[in-house]
Amino acid sequence: MGSGVETVLRLERRYELRRVARLGEAGAVAKTWPADAALVDAAMLRPGDRLALGVPAVVLAGGDAESRAVSGGLDDPRGWVRKDAPAADLIRAVEQLLTAGQQSAAGSLALLALGVLVLVFGGLLFYLIWLALV
């Protein structure tokens, strides 16, 4: 499973990946490598296990119940994606995880810029109407 997910993400050529085969290795890798996000296979965690990665994580799970059972053991769970999901769904989940904070800031800035443009063009329109009447 992990090898297939790794291959799909490597084909995108936008991600730097580290894969661990055992839960005990995950904490050590998280401390030595500055990751931005984690993709955690639910099969690696048992209900009640705790895993502190220090980054937001998405769980690969067979279903919602499995995801809920293990998500509580992660320090920053941000949802889940089906293990048998199409590659596009997996990539979308990773992109959402990596850009969650960036999208809201960009959206706010875009709305502010749009508001300023509307005010400027509205003022220009009123000025031109005033010139035409005078």
mmCIF file of C-alpha atoms in Angstrom:
data_model
loop_
_atom_site.group_PDB
_atom_site.id
_atom_site.type_symbol
_atom_site.label_atom_id
_atom_site.label_comp_id
_atom_site.label_asym_id
_atom_site.label_seq_id
_atom_site.Cartn_x
_atom_site.Cartn_y
_atom_site.Cartn_z
ATOM 1 C CA MET A 1 0.000 0.000 0.000
ATOM 2 C CA GLY A 2 2.689 2.469 1.027
ATOM 3 C CA SER A 3 4.742 1.771 -2.074
ATOM 4 C CA GLY A 4 1.768 2.472 -4.345
ATOM 5 C CA VAL A 5 0.932 5.762 -2.618
ATOM 6 C CA GLU A 6 4.579 6.780 -2.712
ATOM 7 C CA THR A 7 4.747 6.046 -6.449
ATOM 8 C CA VAL A 8 1.614 8.094 -7.187
ATOM 9 C CA LEU A 9 2.980 11.093 -5.280
ATOM 10 C CA ARG A 10 6.478 10.799 -6.783
ATOM 11 C CA LEU A 11 4.968 10.831 -10.280
ATOM 12 C CA GLU A 12 3.662 14.332 -9.499
ATOM 13 C CA ARG A 13 7.290 15.521 -9.113
ATOM 14 C CA ARG A 14 6.194 18.199 -6.625
ATOM 15 C CA TYR A 15 6.719 16.428 -3.322
ATOM 16 C CA GLU A 16 9.719 15.343 -1.321
ATOM 17 C CA LEU A 17 8.795 12.093 0.383
ATOM 18 C CA ARG A 18 10.002 9.917 3.249
ATOM 19 C CA ARG A 19 8.311 6.582 3.876
ATOM 20 C CA VAL A 20 8.591 4.554 7.053
ATOM 21 C CA ALA A 21 7.570 0.929 7.451
ATOM 22 C CA ARG A 22 7.061 0.892 11.233
ATOM 23 C CA LEU A 23 5.303 3.239 13.613
ATOM 24 C CA GLY A 24 8.398 3.574 15.795
ATOM 25 C CA GLU A 25 10.365 5.015 12.869
ATOM 26 C CA ALA A 26 7.787 7.741 12.207
ATOM 27 C CA GLY A 27 8.589 9.746 15.338
ATOM 28 C CA ALA A 28 12.331 9.613 14.659
ATOM 29 C CA VAL A 29 11.910 10.698 11.033
ATOM 30 C CA ALA A 30 9.532 13.499 12.068
ATOM 31 C CA LYS A 31 12.184 14.891 14.437
ATOM 32 C CA THR A 32 15.011 14.824 11.880
ATOM 33 C CA TRP A 33 13.184 15.861 8.705
ATOM 34 C CA PRO A 34 11.170 19.104 8.474
ATOM 35 C CA ALA A 35 8.040 17.757 6.799
ATOM 36 C CA ASP A 36 5.052 19.945 5.958
ATOM 37 C CA ALA A 37 2.475 17.155 6.197
ATOM 38 C CA ALA A 38 2.050 13.460 6.865
ATOM 39 C CA LEU A 39 0.015 10.758 5.208
ATOM 40 C CA VAL A 40 -0.601 8.011 7.770
ATOM 41 C CA ASP A 41 -1.873 4.522 6.952
ATOM 42 C CA ALA A 42 -4.560 3.610 9.474
ATOM 43 C CA ALA A 43 -3.203 0.048 9.507
ATOM 44 C CA MET A 44 -0.073 1.369 11.265
ATOM 45 C CA LEU A 45 -2.085 2.713 14.210
ATOM 46 C CA ARG A 46 -4.236 0.794 16.631
ATOM 47 C CA PRO A 47 -7.017 2.529 18.539
ATOM 48 C CA GLY A 48 -5.359 4.087 21.582
ATOM 49 C CA ASP A 49 -1.910 4.504 19.958
ATOM 50 C CA ARG A 50 -0.420 8.015 20.083
ATOM 51 C CA LEU A 51 1.745 9.475 17.337
ATOM 52 C CA ALA A 52 3.185 12.993 17.624
ATOM 53 C CA LEU A 53 4.415 14.098 14.204
ATOM 54 C CA GLY A 54 4.290 17.855 14.689
ATOM 55 C CA VAL A 55 2.622 18.376 11.301
ATOM 56 C CA PRO A 56 -0.935 18.119 9.948
ATOM 57 C CA ALA A 57 -1.826 14.588 8.892
ATOM 58 C CA VAL A 58 -4.312 12.839 6.627
ATOM 59 C CA VAL A 59 -5.241 9.243 7.388
ATOM 60 C CA LEU A 60 -5.396 6.603 4.674
ATOM 61 C CA ALA A 61 -8.285 4.427 5.753
ATOM 62 C CA GLY A 62 -10.720 1.850 4.458
ATOM 63 C CA GLY A 63 -13.657 3.898 5.692
ATOM 64 C CA ASP A 64 -14.900 6.567 8.067
ATOM 65 C CA ALA A 65 -15.081 4.257 11.089
ATOM 66 C CA GLU A 66 -11.465 3.153 10.704
ATOM 67 C CA SER A 67 -10.373 6.740 10.230
ATOM 68 C CA ARG A 68 -12.177 7.936 13.366
ATOM 69 C CA ALA A 69 -10.731 5.049 15.379
ATOM 70 C CA VAL A 70 -7.129 6.104 14.749
ATOM 71 C CA SER A 71 -7.357 9.880 14.119
ATOM 72 C CA GLY A 72 -7.561 10.591 17.845
ATOM 73 C CA GLY A 73 -4.041 9.237 18.211
ATOM 74 C CA LEU A 74 -2.549 11.869 15.901
ATOM 75 C CA ASP A 75 -1.476 15.267 17.197
ATOM 76 C CA ASP A 76 -2.982 17.180 14.213
ATOM 77 C CA PRO A 77 -5.449 15.071 12.178
ATOM 78 C CA ARG A 78 -6.954 16.863 9.173
ATOM 79 C CA GLY A 79 -9.243 14.287 7.623
ATOM 80 C CA TRP A 80 -8.912 11.084 5.720
ATOM 81 C CA VAL A 81 -8.870 9.618 2.230
ATOM 82 C CA ARG A 82 -9.886 6.099 1.160
ATOM 83 C CA LYS A 83 -7.073 3.637 0.594
ATOM 84 C CA ASP A 84 -8.631 2.644 -2.723
ATOM 85 C CA ALA A 85 -9.258 6.232 -3.842
ATOM 86 C CA PRO A 86 -8.267 7.249 -7.371
ATOM 87 C CA ALA A 87 -4.873 8.928 -7.659
ATOM 88 C CA ALA A 88 -6.546 12.305 -8.279
ATOM 89 C CA ASP A 89 -8.372 12.091 -4.916
ATOM 90 C CA LEU A 90 -5.153 11.252 -3.100
ATOM 91 C CA ILE A 91 -3.316 14.161 -4.711
ATOM 92 C CA ARG A 92 -6.240 16.508 -3.954
ATOM 93 C CA ALA A 93 -6.159 15.485 -0.275
ATOM 94 C CA VAL A 94 -2.410 16.131 -0.074
ATOM 95 C CA GLU A 95 -2.748 19.502 -1.829
ATOM 96 C CA GLN A 96 -5.553 20.567 0.520
ATOM 97 C CA LEU A 97 -3.425 19.550 3.473
ATOM 98 C CA LEU A 98 -0.421 21.527 2.231
ATOM 99 C CA THR A 99 -2.324 24.652 1.167
ATOM 100 C CA ALA A 100 -5.083 24.917 3.790
ATOM 101 C CA GLY A 101 -3.691 28.073 5.453
ATOM 102 C CA GLN A 102 -2.495 29.637 2.212
ATOM 103 C CA GLN A 103 -5.876 29.512 0.488
ATOM 104 C CA SER A 104 -7.694 31.557 3.108
ATOM 105 C CA ALA A 105 -5.029 34.278 3.158
ATOM 106 C CA ALA A 106 -4.974 34.513 -0.632
ATOM 107 C CA GLY A 107 -8.770 34.589 -0.745
ATOM 108 C CA SER A 108 -8.939 37.466 1.747
ATOM 109 C CA LEU A 109 -6.329 39.456 -0.156
ATOM 110 C CA ALA A 110 -8.156 38.876 -3.430
ATOM 111 C CA LEU A 111 -11.433 40.120 -1.920
ATOM 112 C CA LEU A 112 -9.710 43.229 -0.577
ATOM 113 C CA ALA A 113 -8.122 43.958 -3.964
ATOM 114 C CA LEU A 114 -11.467 43.456 -5.708
ATOM 115 C CA GLY A 115 -13.154 45.856 -3.274
ATOM 116 C CA VAL A 116 -10.511 48.526 -3.886
ATOM 117 C CA LEU A 117 -10.866 48.136 -7.663
ATOM 118 C CA VAL A 118 -14.656 48.500 -7.461
ATOM 119 C CA LEU A 119 -14.275 51.689 -5.410
ATOM 120 C CA VAL A 120 -11.693 53.145 -7.801
ATOM 121 C CA PHE A 121 -13.724 52.357 -10.917
ATOM 122 C CA GLY A 122 -16.919 53.601 -9.261
ATOM 123 C CA GLY A 123 -15.222 56.883 -8.374
ATOM 124 C CA LEU A 124 -13.855 57.190 -11.902
ATOM 125 C CA LEU A 125 -17.308 56.580 -13.358
ATOM 126 C CA PHE A 126 -18.871 59.293 -11.156
ATOM 127 C CA TYR A 127 -16.061 61.696 -12.097
ATOM 128 C CA LEU A 128 -16.645 61.099 -15.818
ATOM 129 C CA ILE A 129 -20.404 61.617 -15.403
ATOM 130 C CA TRP A 130 -19.737 64.854 -13.495
ATOM 131 C CA LEU A 131 -17.406 66.064 -16.301
ATOM 132 C CA ALA A 132 -20.027 65.265 -18.921
ATOM 133 C CA LEU A 133 -22.712 67.246 -17.041
ATOM 134 C CA VAL A 134 -20.575 70.312 -16.286
#
